[in-house]
């Protein structure tokens, strides 16, 4: 969807929104809980307070409005301050002795690279494709409806508001919602504030852990490595879940390192809370709850401290998954977990279709193409991090374990990613900061070697410059040439995205449909139509049962009649995606539509007006605003092809 521009007043309110929503409440409410990383755990606590506020509003029926959520945060902040009596209790961090200085140019180059990434998020707001129908869409719908009872979607009315079959914890969406409420705007450019906060937190945590492991030279190398990874910058600027996940995983590594030096019970407690927060960002991050407890045992923790961390993580994540269970009968909706819990049949079919399509990437020829792209995306951190294996093996073990855990989650996510292997790589964005931390060992090699330092600086400047440009179009053109430094590729990518959104056609369809329903197989298209005012849903909705029913009607006319009885006016399909075509092999009824010419066509969008098809079978050409040629019917079609246009 096209994001509206933000007003000057909204930009002025952005900084207070970030402070009030993402730092102050957590800081004030946890003053009595000792922590070795107060600034970072305050962000965790603030996010949890926001999330709890949304769940409480849903439970008692209060609107998700600024007065209600703001009042909740104010009440928690004042209560926490009164309870703490203004005293700060902090676990003392153990700092390695300083053994050198970091050149100023490193801070300038690193800061410029991160700032450019945040600027990219403002110029090309909420650019991740899943934002269209998932993360940002849910935030906009919560702001418009002031409720979240339709998520996860189960009923027909639920799917009219949220078209994808999802039960992912909405911490990212709640963060966006707060920004929209506080600034009185729904401009996606404002989410660049959250992106900037994530970049700052990731950089600060990575440099802190690098300094703890490698001394003063480590943080500078770590910062340079961050801005020399196109995949990292890309994974954060798209404003999805990867930035917050990277921050939380890094904080786990920092807390583990601090616990090893100062084994405080409160540090173990914060470790569990942080792991539980990871599970509220994405469901597969539940892995970090038991993993954090196990890694704590490797840091000479007692069994009691490990159990505290495990219980804290479980209790932090439990409310959302309990709500999922109560609403859908499945705590991990919409995964069926081997048939143990109920799920959505159409969603399971869609996942099988995606796995079928992605499985074709298992051929050696595809890996020859994708391995270089992966190496280009990882950049300098992947190369330098390997050198840490021979240094401080015990201290760096937790970082390597967390890194490998993220890599495992990425590998498991590939078969479920409709965007194929290239889009699934964003999951690795959470592992790259850990690679950058491990690459900090290289800083010790630069001490007392001016020539090597100068050559490394020149190389880093060239690489960071290329990375900054490459990250802006990484998904579409990861292997774009190094020279010359042009931005034409990125501008062309913007044009391609604008064509694919097709906002105007959805406005026309929504206006024509009125109070009647629209069904499409693409969740992103359904979300665009919803924002255009249409009552639009996907094949996951009970409304689409005539299409996905395993018992097909005898002919195309019967199918149209069944849909019209469900108050469906339009069926809109796409002609440019193999996954959608594979769906037609699953559902004979869907194949009936593809076997017949649409009543209208706009680029790859095929529009079927059911009312017209019912009444005017033999005069389709009269209705068509764009004349198209009829496609020959599929050989295996169960439908009755409509007569050719006269």
XYZ file of C-alpha atoms in Angstrom:
646
model
C 0.000 0.000 0.000
C 1.105 3.586 -0.515
C 2.043 5.161 2.811
C 0.770 8.726 3.328
C 3.367 11.404 4.122
C 3.887 12.339 7.768
C 3.083 15.859 8.909
C 5.599 18.081 10.668
C 3.731 17.684 13.958
C 3.964 13.895 13.640
C 7.731 14.072 13.140
C 8.036 16.358 16.178
C 6.088 13.866 18.282
C 8.157 10.885 17.122
C 11.022 11.299 19.606
C 8.691 11.681 22.621
C 6.772 8.635 21.364
C 9.959 6.562 21.354
C 11.021 7.735 24.821
C 7.611 7.379 26.426
C 6.767 4.066 24.804
C 10.070 2.217 24.544
C 12.206 3.363 27.482
C 10.740 5.371 30.385
C 7.998 2.962 31.580
C 10.363 0.015 31.692
C 13.094 2.058 33.347
C 10.841 3.333 36.125
C 9.079 0.051 36.823
C 12.259 -2.045 37.141
C 14.435 0.212 39.283
C 14.303 -2.219 42.184
C 15.301 -5.151 39.994
C 19.109 -5.185 39.659
C 20.439 -5.486 36.128
C 23.891 -5.233 34.553
C 22.411 -3.548 31.461
C 19.837 -1.026 32.715
C 19.357 0.882 29.455
C 18.678 -2.290 27.457
C 16.500 -4.151 29.956
C 14.406 -0.982 30.262
C 13.519 -1.349 26.584
C 12.541 -4.985 27.161
C 10.335 -4.028 30.119
C 8.712 -1.180 28.157
C 7.859 -3.457 25.247
C 6.340 -5.978 27.650
C 4.248 -3.260 29.319
C 2.916 -2.149 25.931
C 2.127 -5.745 25.011
C 0.435 -6.380 28.358
C -1.628 -3.211 27.915
C -2.977 -4.448 24.587
C -3.852 -7.865 26.045
C -5.582 -6.270 29.038
C -7.620 -3.980 26.785
C -8.677 -7.006 24.761
C -9.582 -8.925 27.923
C -11.767 -6.229 29.521
C -13.091 -4.670 26.304
C -11.363 -1.282 26.484
C -10.452 0.497 23.216
C -6.863 0.467 21.968
C -6.595 4.246 22.065
C -3.892 6.675 23.136
C -5.665 7.695 26.377
C -6.116 4.069 27.440
C -2.645 2.750 26.528
C -0.972 6.002 27.603
C -2.828 5.886 30.917
C -1.726 2.289 31.441
C 1.938 3.177 30.832
C 1.677 6.246 33.080
C 0.095 4.194 35.876
C 2.816 1.543 35.606
C 5.570 4.173 35.533
C 4.287 6.105 38.556
C 3.668 2.904 40.476
C 7.160 1.630 39.727
C 8.769 4.920 40.746
C 6.858 5.042 44.048
C 7.712 1.420 44.783
C 11.426 1.956 44.129
C 11.585 5.246 46.097
C 13.858 6.571 43.363
C 16.688 4.139 44.088
C 18.549 2.377 41.294
C 19.768 -1.142 41.985
C 22.259 -2.374 39.398
C 24.431 -5.450 39.180
C 27.997 -4.190 38.743
C 29.351 -4.991 35.248
C 32.895 -6.219 34.994
C 34.884 -4.127 32.497
C 38.078 -5.255 30.805
C 41.061 -2.886 31.141
C 41.566 -0.409 28.323
C 44.529 -1.226 26.123
C 44.316 1.221 23.246
C 42.201 3.803 21.486
C 39.745 3.599 18.588
C 40.273 6.054 15.689
C 37.560 8.678 15.273
C 37.024 7.763 11.616
C 35.676 4.365 12.680
C 32.896 5.997 14.681
C 32.140 8.398 11.825
C 32.007 5.662 9.188
C 29.997 3.282 11.339
C 27.566 5.948 12.492
C 27.056 7.164 8.914
C 26.252 3.637 7.708
C 23.643 3.101 10.427
C 22.148 6.567 9.880
C 21.818 5.880 6.150
C 19.951 2.660 6.929
C 17.484 4.586 9.134
C 17.095 7.179 6.372
C 16.304 4.383 3.928
C 13.505 3.242 6.257
C 12.017 6.758 6.125
C 12.324 7.126 2.333
C 11.014 3.631 1.570
C 8.785 2.996 4.620
C 7.811 -0.457 5.921
C 9.326 -1.972 2.795
C 9.156 -5.605 3.878
C 6.558 -7.473 1.849
C 5.061 -9.083 4.957
C 4.303 -5.602 6.289
C 1.581 -5.293 3.652
C -0.579 -8.040 5.154
C 1.010 -8.876 8.515
C 3.114 -6.645 10.796
C 2.173 -3.142 9.728
C -1.263 -4.138 8.443
C -2.232 -5.422 11.893
C -0.975 -2.196 13.483
C -3.072 -0.091 11.107
C -6.138 -2.257 11.702
C -5.713 -2.001 15.484
C -5.563 1.765 15.146
C -8.625 1.856 12.870
C -10.783 -0.559 14.895
C -9.301 0.077 18.389
C -9.410 -3.654 19.089
C -7.577 -6.912 18.395
C -10.258 -9.528 19.065
C -10.185 -10.554 15.367
C -6.585 -11.750 15.650
C -5.823 -14.616 15.192
C -8.583 -14.800 12.558
C -11.104 -17.614 12.830
C -14.526 -16.376 11.721
C -15.569 -14.808 8.431
C -15.661 -11.350 10.007
C -12.145 -11.862 11.419
C -10.766 -12.574 7.953
C -12.361 -9.405 6.570
C -10.005 -7.444 8.861
C -6.937 -9.701 8.891
C -6.763 -11.829 5.703
C -3.785 -14.087 6.457
C -4.080 -17.192 8.635
C -1.747 -16.145 11.451
C -1.224 -16.469 15.185
C 2.234 -14.891 15.449
C 2.669 -12.788 18.623
C 2.087 -9.148 17.606
C 4.847 -7.389 19.574
C 6.160 -5.738 16.387
C 2.647 -4.616 15.441
C 2.025 -3.286 18.958
C 5.234 -1.223 18.707
C 4.034 0.274 15.418
C 0.595 0.899 16.917
C 2.074 2.967 19.729
C 3.946 5.175 17.268
C 0.803 5.706 15.182
C -1.321 6.511 18.231
C 1.155 8.905 19.831
C 1.869 10.832 16.607
C -1.796 10.843 15.458
C -0.653 9.569 12.060
C -0.596 6.358 10.043
C 2.426 7.271 7.932
C 4.813 4.343 7.582
C 7.742 6.780 7.445
C 7.396 7.222 11.207
C 8.325 3.565 11.732
C 11.851 4.649 10.757
C 12.041 5.844 14.363
C 11.693 2.275 15.568
C 14.263 1.163 12.989
C 16.693 3.824 14.252
C 16.175 2.679 17.852
C 16.814 -0.939 16.863
C 20.007 -0.011 15.010
C 21.280 2.012 17.962
C 20.497 -0.747 20.465
C 22.079 -3.444 18.284
C 25.227 -1.398 17.683
C 25.584 -0.479 21.360
C 25.079 -4.048 22.560
C 27.395 -5.517 19.926
C 30.173 -3.048 20.777
C 29.708 -3.635 24.511
C 30.011 -7.404 24.156
C 32.926 -7.053 21.756
C 34.746 -4.817 24.232
C 34.149 -7.354 26.986
C 35.586 -10.164 24.890
C 38.405 -8.442 23.011
C 39.205 -5.207 24.846
C 39.123 -1.661 23.447
C 40.011 -2.523 19.801
C 37.042 -4.863 19.531
C 34.091 -2.408 19.413
C 35.475 -0.421 16.477
C 35.937 -3.519 14.322
C 32.478 -4.746 15.335
C 30.867 -1.461 14.296
C 32.640 -1.528 10.925
C 31.597 -5.133 10.387
C 27.948 -4.178 11.007
C 27.947 -1.538 8.274
C 29.757 -3.914 5.895
C 26.938 -6.484 5.836
C 24.229 -5.738 3.223
C 21.990 -8.468 4.587
C 22.064 -7.019 8.113
C 21.183 -3.496 6.982
C 18.467 -4.855 4.696
C 16.961 -7.097 7.391
C 16.575 -4.152 9.794
C 15.381 -1.446 7.396
C 12.414 -3.529 6.179
C 10.899 -2.917 9.657
C 9.702 -6.458 10.285
C 10.645 -8.795 13.121
C 14.352 -9.255 12.401
C 15.572 -6.011 13.977
C 13.908 -6.668 17.336
C 15.009 -10.305 17.222
C 18.628 -9.260 16.640
C 18.441 -6.894 19.627
C 16.971 -9.534 21.942
C 19.418 -12.260 20.879
C 22.345 -9.886 21.437
C 21.006 -8.965 24.867
C 20.875 -12.664 25.733
C 24.563 -12.943 24.829
C 25.439 -9.867 26.919
C 23.510 -11.088 29.968
C 25.185 -14.491 29.722
C 28.608 -12.825 29.614
C 27.737 -10.593 32.585
C 26.387 -13.520 34.576
C 29.666 -15.379 34.135
C 31.505 -12.516 35.851
C 28.790 -11.645 38.416
C 26.359 -14.568 38.962
C 23.425 -12.549 40.288
C 19.990 -14.122 40.540
C 18.468 -10.974 39.031
C 20.650 -11.405 35.934
C 19.293 -14.933 35.503
C 15.782 -13.519 35.906
C 16.404 -10.878 33.233
C 17.845 -13.555 30.976
C 14.593 -15.497 31.164
C 12.442 -12.384 30.657
C 14.493 -11.468 27.587
C 14.132 -14.975 26.144
C 10.384 -14.784 26.744
C 10.305 -11.455 24.920
C 11.966 -13.135 21.932
C 9.065 -15.606 21.885
C 6.646 -12.657 21.671
C 8.367 -11.374 18.527
C 8.024 -14.558 16.484
C 6.681 -17.981 17.433
C 9.770 -19.913 16.380
C 11.758 -17.825 18.876
C 10.284 -20.050 21.588
C 13.503 -21.991 21.087
C 15.379 -19.306 23.022
C 13.464 -19.917 26.275
C 14.946 -23.362 27.015
C 18.194 -22.493 25.216
C 18.813 -19.513 27.520
C 18.426 -21.738 30.585
C 20.783 -24.361 29.154
C 23.410 -21.766 28.223
C 23.154 -20.331 31.732
C 24.247 -23.695 33.096
C 27.351 -23.499 30.890
C 28.227 -20.204 32.613
C 28.640 -21.930 35.990
C 25.087 -21.197 37.115
C 23.309 -23.276 39.727
C 20.331 -25.393 38.766
C 18.121 -23.033 40.771
C 19.197 -20.008 38.729
C 18.632 -21.903 35.491
C 15.113 -22.854 36.633
C 14.428 -19.211 37.494
C 15.420 -18.213 33.954
C 13.296 -20.990 32.439
C 10.230 -20.097 34.517
C 10.628 -16.363 33.839
C 10.807 -16.961 30.092
C 7.833 -19.304 30.135
C 5.661 -16.941 32.186
C 6.601 -13.983 29.976
C 5.502 -15.734 26.788
C 2.622 -17.776 28.217
C -0.233 -15.183 28.162
C -0.175 -14.812 24.384
C 0.010 -18.534 23.630
C -2.701 -19.224 26.222
C -4.888 -16.642 24.443
C -4.204 -18.376 21.121
C -5.190 -21.702 22.654
C -8.418 -20.298 24.075
C -9.420 -18.518 20.853
C -8.409 -21.109 18.246
C -7.854 -24.356 20.149
C -4.193 -24.240 19.118
C -1.458 -22.417 21.095
C 0.715 -22.212 17.971
C -2.046 -21.384 15.510
C -1.991 -21.923 12.576
C 0.605 -24.750 12.763
C -1.113 -28.110 13.146
C 1.859 -29.630 15.041
C 1.446 -33.024 13.462
C -2.323 -33.035 13.840
C -2.290 -32.532 17.603
C -4.247 -29.275 17.395
C -6.916 -27.894 15.065
C -5.793 -25.644 12.246
C -7.031 -24.055 9.047
C -7.266 -26.597 6.214
C -6.699 -24.038 3.464
C -3.646 -22.685 5.278
C -2.136 -26.157 5.567
C -2.713 -26.654 1.846
C -1.036 -23.304 1.138
C 1.982 -24.275 3.239
C 2.265 -27.566 1.374
C 2.141 -25.663 -1.903
C 4.902 -23.314 -0.736
C 7.038 -26.245 0.408
C 6.518 -27.903 -2.966
C 7.676 -24.782 -4.768
C 10.622 -24.141 -2.444
C 11.715 -27.794 -2.559
C 12.725 -27.214 -6.167
C 15.530 -25.067 -4.789
C 17.203 -28.165 -3.399
C 18.900 -28.879 -6.675
C 22.647 -28.279 -6.870
C 22.184 -25.750 -9.662
C 20.153 -23.502 -7.373
C 22.737 -23.622 -4.593
C 25.391 -22.549 -7.067
C 23.308 -19.397 -7.528
C 22.316 -18.751 -3.900
C 25.551 -19.473 -2.017
C 27.354 -16.465 -3.562
C 24.334 -14.280 -2.730
C 24.449 -15.491 0.872
C 28.160 -14.724 1.122
C 27.651 -11.273 -0.401
C 24.850 -10.598 2.068
C 26.800 -11.685 5.123
C 29.810 -9.686 4.005
C 32.841 -9.044 6.182
C 31.415 -10.474 9.468
C 31.182 -14.002 8.052
C 34.872 -14.024 7.154
C 36.259 -12.423 10.309
C 34.054 -14.257 12.803
C 35.687 -17.582 11.933
C 38.955 -16.315 13.379
C 37.389 -16.191 16.856
C 37.222 -19.980 17.084
C 40.852 -20.107 18.220
C 40.480 -17.399 20.869
C 38.674 -17.357 24.215
C 36.711 -20.465 23.317
C 34.925 -20.708 26.662
C 33.850 -17.067 26.745
C 32.621 -16.961 23.168
C 30.772 -20.298 23.337
C 27.352 -18.745 24.223
C 27.607 -16.297 21.308
C 28.376 -19.118 18.902
C 25.504 -21.217 20.292
C 23.034 -18.354 19.830
C 24.398 -17.719 16.341
C 23.939 -21.360 15.366
C 20.423 -21.330 16.858
C 19.451 -18.436 14.587
C 21.018 -20.233 11.616
C 18.944 -23.331 12.472
C 15.753 -21.266 12.644
C 16.576 -19.786 9.245
C 17.136 -23.210 7.724
C 13.847 -24.483 9.142
C 12.003 -21.397 7.884
C 13.041 -21.799 4.235
C 10.336 -24.352 3.296
C 7.634 -22.029 4.701
C 8.798 -18.837 2.993
C 6.770 -17.902 -0.061
C 9.431 -15.364 -1.006
C 11.875 -18.232 -1.547
C 15.422 -18.526 -0.320
C 16.399 -14.898 -0.938
C 13.603 -13.526 1.238
C 14.151 -16.142 3.949
C 17.715 -14.848 4.386
C 16.352 -11.906 6.395
C 16.038 -14.324 9.346
C 19.843 -14.517 9.388
C 19.872 -10.783 10.141
C 19.580 -11.677 13.826
C 22.790 -13.731 13.644
C 24.953 -11.169 11.854
C 25.489 -8.871 14.898
C 26.827 -11.899 16.760
C 29.197 -12.517 13.858
C 30.309 -8.896 14.127
C 30.993 -9.357 17.838
C 33.080 -12.445 17.130
C 34.923 -10.519 14.400
C 36.157 -8.063 17.043
C 39.263 -10.191 17.596
C 40.708 -8.614 14.449
C 41.121 -5.331 16.331
C 43.915 -6.838 18.415
C 45.863 -7.432 15.181
C 45.810 -3.728 14.318
C 47.471 -2.500 17.506
C 50.924 -1.029 16.840
C 50.689 -1.623 13.074
C 49.977 1.763 11.427
C 50.373 0.508 7.858
C 48.018 -2.445 8.343
C 45.538 -0.181 10.131
C 45.622 2.330 7.254
C 45.111 -0.364 4.602
C 42.286 -1.928 6.612
C 40.677 1.508 6.939
C 40.763 2.152 3.187
C 39.294 -1.282 2.486
C 36.584 -0.771 5.129
C 35.604 2.601 3.635
C 35.229 1.120 0.152
C 33.335 -1.911 1.432
C 31.000 0.146 3.644
C 30.225 2.467 0.722
C 29.334 -0.462 -1.505
C 27.305 -2.061 1.305
C 25.268 1.096 1.874
C 24.222 1.180 -1.787
C 23.817 -2.595 -2.171
C 21.572 -2.956 0.897
C 18.944 -0.647 -0.674
C 18.173 -3.203 -3.379
C 19.538 -6.396 -1.820
C 16.441 -8.566 -2.207
C 16.047 -7.905 -5.928
C 19.622 -7.241 -7.051
C 22.077 -8.686 -4.487
C 24.837 -9.143 -7.075
C 24.581 -5.686 -8.603
C 27.951 -4.523 -9.959
C 30.336 -2.757 -7.579
C 31.057 0.069 -10.007
C 29.809 2.609 -10.897
C 28.033 3.888 -7.795
C 24.586 4.596 -9.196
C 21.122 4.469 -7.627
C 19.281 3.557 -10.829
C 18.800 -0.047 -9.687
C 17.053 1.054 -6.518
C 14.820 3.511 -8.381
C 13.812 0.764 -10.800
C 13.012 -1.488 -7.856
C 10.693 1.172 -6.467
C 8.916 1.311 -9.805
C 8.469 -2.462 -9.848
C 7.002 -2.409 -6.341
C 4.580 0.376 -7.261
C 3.272 -1.671 -10.186
C 2.805 -4.732 -7.995
C 0.772 -2.912 -5.360
C -1.919 -1.930 -7.924
C -3.698 0.344 -5.434
C -6.012 1.905 -8.034
C -7.492 -1.379 -9.253
C -8.378 -2.363 -5.677
C -10.096 0.950 -5.103
C -12.226 0.358 -8.198
C -13.093 -3.213 -7.195
C -13.935 -2.173 -3.613
C -16.188 0.617 -4.852
C -18.006 -1.717 -7.242
C -18.446 -4.453 -4.627
C -19.978 -2.153 -2.012
C -21.233 -4.295 0.889
C -20.600 -7.539 -0.974
C -17.485 -9.621 -0.487
C -14.318 -10.023 -2.534
C -12.197 -13.194 -2.457
C -8.565 -13.335 -3.537
C -5.843 -15.936 -3.060
C -3.134 -13.401 -2.141
C -3.074 -12.009 1.411
C -1.149 -8.899 0.336
C -3.800 -8.144 -2.289
C -6.566 -8.676 0.266
C -4.904 -6.236 2.673
C -4.579 -3.608 -0.059
C -8.271 -4.012 -0.818
C -9.219 -3.778 2.873
C -7.384 -0.451 3.157
C -9.200 0.654 -0.007
C -12.516 0.024 1.764
C -13.379 -3.420 0.431
C -14.869 -6.352 2.313
C -12.073 -8.578 1.101
C -10.861 -11.915 2.339
C -8.721 -14.844 1.245
C -9.348 -18.519 0.607
C -8.593 -19.142 4.303
C -11.943 -17.634 5.274
C -15.046 -19.810 5.796
C -16.626 -17.568 3.166
C -14.478 -19.269 0.508
C -15.667 -22.758 1.394
C -17.241 -23.332 -2.067
C -13.767 -22.854 -3.585
C -11.747 -25.036 -1.215
C -14.419 -27.665 -0.538
C -12.992 -31.067 -1.524
C -16.327 -31.912 -3.164
C -16.539 -29.617 -6.209
C -19.817 -28.470 -7.727
C -20.763 -30.100 -11.045
C -19.930 -27.074 -13.177
C -18.733 -23.473 -13.198
C -22.257 -22.078 -13.053
C -23.004 -23.979 -9.840
C -19.784 -22.683 -8.282
C -20.714 -19.102 -9.115
C -24.185 -19.578 -7.669
C -22.774 -20.984 -4.432
C -20.441 -18.010 -4.036
C -23.216 -15.538 -4.794
C -25.306 -17.130 -2.060
C -22.417 -16.267 0.301
C -22.693 -12.634 -0.822
C -19.443 -12.790 -2.818
C -19.319 -10.336 -5.739
C -15.751 -10.657 -7.064
C -13.083 -13.360 -7.220
C -9.673 -11.822 -7.975
C -6.761 -14.070 -8.955
C -3.150 -13.514 -10.000
C -1.551 -14.797 -13.161
C 2.117 -14.220 -12.351
C 2.999 -16.575 -9.513
C 3.708 -20.294 -9.694
C 2.547 -20.789 -6.112
C -0.916 -19.487 -6.992
C -0.961 -21.748 -10.022
C -0.021 -24.715 -7.834
C -3.043 -23.904 -5.658
C -5.228 -24.487 -8.693
C -3.903 -28.053 -8.838
C -5.186 -28.605 -5.284
C -8.621 -27.099 -5.737
C -10.565 -28.086 -8.892
C -12.906 -25.148 -8.256
C -10.028 -22.702 -8.465
C -8.968 -24.358 -11.692
C -12.389 -23.553 -13.079
C -11.658 -19.844 -12.787
C -8.248 -20.109 -14.428
C -9.835 -22.156 -17.223
C -12.176 -19.311 -18.132
C -11.466 -15.749 -19.262
C -11.791 -12.985 -16.651
C -14.305 -10.193 -16.945
C -11.476 -7.702 -16.471
C -7.703 -7.772 -16.377
C -5.071 -5.337 -15.066
C -1.511 -6.535 -15.645
C -1.309 -9.835 -13.755
C -4.611 -9.320 -11.866
C -7.589 -11.324 -13.147
C -10.999 -10.031 -12.036
C -14.081 -12.243 -12.142
C -17.387 -10.421 -11.584
C -19.659 -13.237 -10.402
C -22.893 -11.329 -10.870
C -22.025 -10.628 -14.478
C -20.850 -14.182 -15.122
C -24.162 -15.494 -13.830
C -26.341 -13.188 -15.910
C -24.282 -12.633 -19.044
C -22.424 -15.837 -19.866
C -22.478 -15.242 -23.621
C -21.677 -11.499 -23.694
C -18.466 -11.132 -21.684
C -16.828 -8.799 -24.163
C -19.389 -6.058 -23.492
C -18.283 -5.692 -19.870
C -14.535 -5.815 -20.355
C -12.783 -2.439 -19.781
C -9.577 -4.053 -21.066
C -9.889 -6.441 -23.998
C -8.010 -9.685 -23.369
C -7.735 -12.999 -25.143
C -9.428 -15.975 -23.608
C -7.082 -18.637 -22.291
C -7.648 -22.212 -23.469
C -9.141 -24.381 -20.743
C -6.793 -26.609 -18.749
C -6.861 -30.227 -19.867
C -7.815 -31.394 -16.390
C -10.510 -28.784 -15.722
C -13.748 -29.897 -14.134
C -15.507 -26.729 -15.212
C -17.470 -25.768 -18.268
C -15.445 -23.270 -20.330
C -17.304 -20.085 -21.122
C -17.989 -19.523 -24.795
C -15.358 -17.435 -26.620
C -16.015 -13.722 -26.991
C -17.851 -12.720 -30.147
